[in-house]
Amino acid sequence: IFYSWDVLGAAEAKKIVITDYGYEPNNRENVIPALAKALKECIDADSSILFFPKGRYDFWQDLTSSEKFTVGINIDNLKNVTIEGDGSEFIFHGNMQIMRIFQCENIRIQNFSVDWDHPFMYQGKYVNATDDYIDVAFDRSKYPYVIEDGQFYLTGEGWKANPTGYFNLFDRDTKEVLYQSHDGNNDHLFNSKAVEIQPGIIRFYGKPNIKPPKGTYTTLMAGRYITTGISITNSKNIYLKDVTLYHALSHGFVGVRSENITMDNANVKVNEKKGRVFSIIADASHFTNCKGLIKVIN
């Protein structure tokens, strides 16, 4: 089934299928080269549908580039294009922007979710808290780390970072923000002397400003505002339908100097299937210097 803008009609739209460009889903290889070829086919068409048959599609950072981040889906100067995900998972690796929509008109994005195998936000659990140190447990298979010269670092695919961010606490049972906690809980300790006292348990030395109960979750970030998730700039008539962001490296959806944006069941959510308490690093959505109608429904 293909979807298009209602005003265009599916019969008029050129059908472009990503698997026709040498890519098969679920193989964990980089889809970006095939995607770049497919997007070129949209340039000359009056209207087009770029179709991703349901599956897993992996987007990998170009570590050979001098750019700080890689754009996964780059929609530049296009009109009357639908990106149809068919319920697929788009999985990102490294320092990446999910999507860039720049100087476009009549763009519809729909039916996929976004996540990272190794997100830029970590979570751990408090094992112990005293006046002199805290002990925090990490699942190293999900949240890899290293300790170098007594300093704890978060590590991912092509990156390493000091813990930063808001260090929020979450209740061990409800997974809601811990009552009477605040941004920056014990943030000074995560950059103090660190020792792995047993596999997966790190002792951070210093006096905590809060001693949460055993089992309380904490989050750590690899950066606060790394790069936007889906950016819409200098564009008109953009429709986001049934899109779920489980992770992004700053704000989720951002519109700048654009006209008429609809978010229809476009969500930022915690991926509970992965046992997480966090979603994206910064805010769900921002619209700056836009005009027309900004519509958020469902």
Coordinates of C-alpha atoms in Angstrom, one line a residue:
I1 CA 0.0 0.0 0.0
F2 CA 1.3 3.4 -0.9
Y3 CA 0.4 6.7 0.6
S4 CA 0.6 10.2 -0.7
W5 CA -0.7 13.7 -0.2
D6 CA -4.5 13.6 -0.5
V7 CA -4.4 16.4 -3.1
L8 CA -2.0 14.4 -5.3
G9 CA -3.6 11.0 -5.4
A10 CA -1.5 7.8 -5.2
A11 CA -2.0 7.1 -8.9
E12 CA -0.2 10.2 -9.9
A13 CA 2.8 9.7 -7.6
K14 CA 6.0 8.0 -8.7
K15 CA 6.7 5.0 -6.6
I16 CA 10.3 4.6 -5.4
V17 CA 11.1 1.6 -3.3
I18 CA 14.3 1.7 -1.2
T19 CA 15.0 -2.0 -1.8
D20 CA 15.4 -1.3 -5.5
Y21 CA 18.6 0.4 -4.7
G22 CA 20.6 -2.5 -3.4
Y23 CA 19.5 -2.4 0.2
E24 CA 17.7 -5.1 2.2
P25 CA 16.3 -4.3 5.6
N26 CA 17.3 -6.1 8.8
N27 CA 21.0 -6.5 7.7
R28 CA 22.3 -3.6 9.9
E29 CA 24.2 -2.2 7.0
N30 CA 24.1 1.6 6.3
V31 CA 21.0 2.6 4.3
I32 CA 22.2 6.2 3.7
P33 CA 24.0 5.5 0.3
A34 CA 20.9 3.7 -1.1
L35 CA 18.7 6.5 0.3
A36 CA 20.7 9.2 -1.4
K37 CA 20.2 7.5 -4.7
A38 CA 16.5 7.1 -4.1
L39 CA 16.0 10.7 -3.1
K40 CA 17.6 11.8 -6.4
E41 CA 14.7 10.1 -8.2
C42 CA 12.3 12.4 -6.4
I43 CA 13.8 15.5 -8.0
D44 CA 12.3 15.3 -11.4
A45 CA 9.0 13.8 -10.4
D46 CA 5.9 15.9 -10.0
S47 CA 5.1 13.9 -6.9
S48 CA 6.7 10.8 -5.5
I49 CA 6.5 8.2 -2.7
L50 CA 9.7 6.8 -1.2
F51 CA 8.6 3.5 0.3
F52 CA 10.5 1.5 3.0
P53 CA 9.1 -2.0 3.2
K54 CA 8.5 -2.9 6.9
G55 CA 11.8 -3.8 8.6
R56 CA 14.8 -2.4 10.4
Y57 CA 16.9 0.2 8.6
D58 CA 20.3 1.3 10.1
F59 CA 21.8 4.8 9.7
W60 CA 25.5 5.1 10.5
Q61 CA 27.5 8.2 11.2
D62 CA 30.2 9.0 8.6
L63 CA 33.3 8.9 10.9
T64 CA 35.5 10.0 8.0
S65 CA 33.8 13.3 7.6
S66 CA 35.0 16.5 9.3
E67 CA 31.3 17.3 10.1
K68 CA 30.4 16.9 13.8
F69 CA 27.3 14.9 12.9
T70 CA 25.7 13.0 9.9
V71 CA 22.2 13.6 8.6
G72 CA 20.3 10.4 8.2
I73 CA 17.5 11.5 5.9
N74 CA 18.4 14.7 4.0
I75 CA 15.3 16.1 2.2
D76 CA 16.6 19.2 0.4
N77 CA 14.7 21.4 -2.1
L78 CA 12.0 18.8 -2.9
K79 CA 8.3 19.1 -3.5
N80 CA 5.4 16.7 -3.2
V81 CA 7.3 13.8 -1.5
T82 CA 6.0 11.2 0.9
I83 CA 8.4 9.2 3.0
E84 CA 6.4 6.0 3.9
G85 CA 7.9 3.9 6.6
D86 CA 5.3 1.1 6.6
G87 CA 5.8 0.6 10.3
S88 CA 9.6 0.2 10.1
E89 CA 12.3 0.8 12.8
F90 CA 14.9 3.4 11.9
I91 CA 18.0 2.7 14.1
F92 CA 20.7 5.3 14.3
H93 CA 24.4 4.9 15.2
G94 CA 26.7 7.6 16.4
N95 CA 26.3 11.4 16.3
M96 CA 23.4 11.8 13.9
Q97 CA 20.6 14.1 13.0
I98 CA 17.5 12.0 12.2
M99 CA 16.1 14.1 9.3
R100 CA 16.7 17.5 7.8
I101 CA 13.9 19.1 5.7
F102 CA 15.2 22.2 4.1
Q103 CA 13.5 24.5 1.5
C104 CA 10.8 22.0 0.8
E105 CA 7.1 22.1 0.1
N106 CA 4.3 19.5 0.5
I107 CA 6.3 16.8 2.4
R108 CA 4.6 14.0 4.3
I109 CA 6.6 11.8 6.7
Q110 CA 4.9 8.8 8.2
N111 CA 4.8 5.4 9.8
F112 CA 8.1 4.7 11.4
S113 CA 9.9 4.8 14.8
V114 CA 13.4 6.1 15.6
D115 CA 15.9 4.8 18.1
W116 CA 19.6 4.3 18.8
D117 CA 21.1 1.0 19.8
H118 CA 23.6 2.9 22.0
P119 CA 21.9 6.2 23.0
F120 CA 23.6 9.3 24.1
M121 CA 21.8 9.1 27.4
Y122 CA 22.7 6.4 30.0
Q123 CA 20.8 5.1 33.0
G124 CA 22.1 3.4 36.0
K125 CA 20.7 2.2 39.4
Y126 CA 21.8 3.4 42.8
V127 CA 23.2 0.5 44.9
N128 CA 24.4 2.5 47.9
A129 CA 24.7 6.1 49.0
T130 CA 26.8 7.3 51.9
D131 CA 28.3 10.6 53.1
D132 CA 31.5 9.7 51.3
Y133 CA 30.5 8.0 48.0
I134 CA 27.7 6.6 45.9
D135 CA 27.6 3.2 44.2
V136 CA 25.8 3.0 40.8
A137 CA 25.2 -0.1 38.7
F138 CA 25.2 0.0 34.9
D139 CA 24.2 -2.7 32.4
R140 CA 27.4 -2.5 30.4
S141 CA 25.9 -4.3 27.4
K142 CA 23.4 -1.4 26.9
Y143 CA 25.5 1.4 28.4
P144 CA 29.2 0.8 27.8
Y145 CA 31.7 2.8 29.7
V146 CA 35.4 3.1 30.5
I147 CA 37.4 4.4 33.5
E148 CA 40.6 6.1 32.6
D149 CA 42.9 7.7 35.2
G150 CA 40.0 7.5 37.7
Q151 CA 37.5 9.3 35.4
F152 CA 34.3 7.7 34.3
Y153 CA 33.4 8.1 30.6
L154 CA 30.3 7.1 28.6
T155 CA 31.2 5.4 25.3
G156 CA 29.3 4.7 22.2
E157 CA 29.8 4.0 18.5
G158 CA 32.6 6.4 17.6
W159 CA 32.3 8.6 20.7
K160 CA 33.4 9.0 24.3
A161 CA 32.1 11.7 26.7
N162 CA 32.1 12.9 30.3
P163 CA 28.8 12.5 32.0
T164 CA 26.8 15.7 31.7
G165 CA 23.2 16.9 31.6
Y166 CA 20.5 17.0 34.2
F167 CA 21.1 13.7 36.2
N168 CA 17.5 13.2 36.9
L169 CA 16.3 10.5 39.4
F170 CA 13.5 8.1 38.7
D171 CA 11.5 6.0 41.2
R172 CA 12.6 2.3 41.1
D173 CA 9.0 1.1 41.0
T174 CA 6.9 3.7 39.1
K175 CA 9.8 5.0 37.0
E176 CA 8.4 8.5 37.4
V177 CA 10.7 11.4 38.4
L178 CA 11.6 10.8 42.1
Y179 CA 9.6 12.8 44.5
Q180 CA 11.4 15.9 45.8
S181 CA 14.4 15.4 43.5
H182 CA 15.6 18.0 41.0
D183 CA 17.8 18.6 37.9
G184 CA 21.5 18.0 38.6
N185 CA 21.2 15.4 41.3
N186 CA 24.8 14.5 42.5
D187 CA 26.2 15.8 39.2
H188 CA 29.5 16.7 40.8
L189 CA 30.1 13.1 41.8
F190 CA 30.0 11.6 38.3
N191 CA 33.0 13.6 37.3
S192 CA 34.9 12.9 40.5
K193 CA 37.2 9.9 41.3
A194 CA 35.6 6.6 40.0
V195 CA 36.5 3.0 40.8
E196 CA 34.8 -0.2 39.5
I197 CA 34.3 -2.1 42.8
Q198 CA 32.9 -5.1 41.0
P199 CA 31.8 -5.7 37.4
G200 CA 29.1 -3.2 36.5
I201 CA 29.2 -1.3 39.7
I202 CA 31.0 2.0 39.9
R203 CA 31.9 3.9 43.1
F204 CA 31.9 7.7 42.7
Y205 CA 33.7 9.4 45.6
G206 CA 32.5 12.6 47.2
K207 CA 29.7 13.9 49.4
P208 CA 26.3 13.5 47.7
N209 CA 23.7 16.3 47.9
I210 CA 21.0 13.6 47.8
K211 CA 21.0 10.0 48.9
P212 CA 18.2 8.2 47.0
P213 CA 16.8 4.8 48.0
K214 CA 18.5 1.7 46.6
G215 CA 17.2 0.9 43.2
T216 CA 16.6 4.5 42.2
Y217 CA 17.4 5.1 38.5
T218 CA 19.7 7.9 37.4
T219 CA 20.3 9.3 33.9
L220 CA 23.5 10.7 32.5
M221 CA 24.0 12.5 29.2
A222 CA 26.8 12.6 26.7
G223 CA 25.8 16.2 25.9
R224 CA 22.9 18.5 26.3
Y225 CA 22.2 19.9 22.8
I226 CA 24.1 17.8 20.4
T227 CA 22.0 18.0 17.3
T228 CA 18.2 18.3 16.5
G229 CA 16.2 15.2 15.7
I230 CA 13.9 16.2 12.8
S231 CA 14.5 19.8 11.6
I232 CA 12.1 21.7 9.3
T233 CA 13.6 24.9 7.9
N234 CA 12.4 27.4 5.3
S235 CA 9.7 24.9 4.3
K236 CA 5.9 24.9 3.7
N237 CA 3.2 22.3 4.2
I238 CA 4.9 19.6 6.2
Y239 CA 2.9 16.7 7.6
L240 CA 4.3 14.3 10.2
K241 CA 2.0 11.3 10.8
D242 CA 2.5 8.3 13.1
V243 CA 6.1 9.0 13.8
T244 CA 7.6 8.0 17.2
L245 CA 11.0 9.2 18.5
Y246 CA 12.4 7.0 21.2
H247 CA 15.6 8.9 21.2
A248 CA 17.2 12.0 19.7
L249 CA 20.3 14.0 20.5
S250 CA 18.6 17.3 21.4
H251 CA 15.1 18.5 20.7
G252 CA 12.8 16.1 18.8
F253 CA 10.8 18.1 16.3
V254 CA 11.9 21.6 15.4
G255 CA 10.4 24.0 12.9
V256 CA 12.2 27.2 11.9
R257 CA 11.0 29.9 9.4
S258 CA 8.5 27.5 8.0
E259 CA 4.8 27.6 7.2
N260 CA 2.0 25.1 8.0
I261 CA 3.3 22.1 10.0
T262 CA 1.1 19.3 11.3
M263 CA 2.1 16.8 13.9
D264 CA -0.5 14.0 13.8
N265 CA 0.3 11.2 16.3
A266 CA 3.9 12.4 16.2
N267 CA 5.3 11.4 19.6
V268 CA 8.3 11.4 21.8
K269 CA 8.2 8.3 24.1
V270 CA 10.2 6.2 26.5
N271 CA 11.1 2.8 24.9
E272 CA 9.8 0.7 27.7
K273 CA 10.5 -2.5 25.9
K274 CA 14.2 -1.7 26.4
G275 CA 13.7 -1.1 30.1
R276 CA 14.4 2.6 29.8
V277 CA 13.2 5.6 31.9
F278 CA 14.4 8.2 29.4
S279 CA 13.5 9.3 25.9
I280 CA 15.3 12.2 24.1
I281 CA 18.0 14.5 25.5
A282 CA 16.1 17.8 25.3
D283 CA 12.6 19.1 24.5
A284 CA 9.9 17.3 22.5
S285 CA 9.2 20.2 20.0
H286 CA 9.9 23.8 19.2
F287 CA 8.6 26.1 16.5
T288 CA 10.5 29.4 16.0
N289 CA 9.6 32.2 13.6
C290 CA 7.0 30.1 11.8
K291 CA 3.7 31.3 10.3
G292 CA 0.5 29.7 9.0
L293 CA -0.9 26.9 11.1
I294 CA 1.1 24.8 13.5
K295 CA -1.2 21.9 14.3
V296 CA -0.6 19.2 16.9
I297 CA -3.2 16.5 17.1
N298 CA -3.6 13.0 18.5

